[in-house]
Amino acid sequence: EELALEDNCIAVQDKSILELIRSLMVYKLCSYQMLIDQAPYLISLAEKLHLGSPMYWMIKRTFFAQFCGGETAEDCESTMSSLKKHGIESILNLLSETDLDDGYYDLDNDAIREKWVEQADYVARMKIHAIENASIRPNNFVSIGVTGLSNPVFLKRFSTFLNSLSETFHKHAAKNDNKLNRSEFDSMIREIFQTDSDNISRKLFNTIDSDKDGVIDWIDFISVLSPDNKEFRILFSATTTTNNNALVTNADLEDYDKLLGRLNKICESAQQKKVRLLIGAEKLYFRPIIDHVALTLAHRYNKLNNGHGPIVFNTYQMYFKDAGTRLAMHYELSRRHQFVFAVKLVRGAYLVSECKRAAIENYPDPIHDTLQDTHNSYDHGVEFLINEMQRNAGKPLDITNSPIVLMIASHNKDSIIRACTLMDNLEIPSKS
């Protein structure tokens, strides 16, 4: 009932008059498009006129104070404590994403590659430091941007390779109910890796075919699809030595190992400090590698009934047309391999750039055609997970024993009310 109130007083009832005046002023200024468009120019002009210090003093006490918890992790502690008093948990977010526009592309240059390694190692150390600060209270969150922990050229190339695997698998499996038998699998491996490795292919198929029914599906395949797998590693290496157009190089495999090493250190710190990690969703062309490492880490750190709940949450952007399919597929993977499916659901944050990139590169727009389609996608995702949560429970649920843990990361009040109503109907406690 409180959520349905139109005056929204619950959101501001503990704010001081000065805080409310500041918020009103900031939001009013943000409504002027001309001011937003000219802001970079005005900042640059102020610096040229040696007015940078008073300008940044003003920004820090208005816009920054409204939207940011602090300049450092330590600065955020008082904000986090204040929020906690009102029943609001915190997500400590150290911005550390990179993109293909960030330069340093020539990875054949050892100095440039080493620069990326140094930068990624620094970001990993800062994330561990953020975890230590977030641990002032148990079960706080720290966000993790995978692209900040490696170089974007490798991440893009590895994502392209994973997409190629998916396309080739489904092409070969289309005539057989999206499953492959042994000979079809061998044919697919030869096409992907352009090498005759029947012995490796046989070992790999036997590993994937865990139920020994002679066929594998895509979920079986991706469950061992990793350079961490010995047979796959050999195939990767064979490809890099026999195919001049290899999508993944030996240097990429080294970057992959370093990326997983950094992420494992971060996860181990989070597990020790009782902090949870949110793997952030980034640009579409990085999504395959982000999903891959998120699921790999979840399999390792999100054990069922471990007494403290999941450590690793993956983020799903529901404005993508394929979001519901991916969500269901990854849940099925977690179910088969007995780890907690910890999920943060968002609508999405890169609408303009994703649509623009699709138009430039001439592929179908991946974003839902209408806002209502995105709303429907989001709400259906929430409903699917809550229903599966209840269906597989068999006992009172909380974060320590549920096979699914869901963060509904939405600014949309209707979505929140809809989720709470469904939980009430299924008799899932709101405090679960």
PDB file of C-alpha atoms in Angstrom, residues 98 120 172 187 294 311 372:
ATOM      1  CA  THR A  98      36.833   0.780 -20.692  1.00  0.00           C
ATOM      2  CA  ALA A 120      43.902  -3.717 -15.037  1.00  0.00           C
ATOM      3  CA  HIS A 172      24.783 -27.653 -37.119  1.00  0.00           C
ATOM      4  CA  SER A 187      32.089 -31.656 -37.957  1.00  0.00           C
ATOM      5  CA  ALA A 294      30.043 -14.182 -14.700  1.00  0.00           C
ATOM      6  CA  ILE A 311      28.638 -13.757  -4.027  1.00  0.00           C
ATOM      7  CA  GLN A 372       6.033  -0.917 -23.725  1.00  0.00           C
TER       8      GLN A 372
END
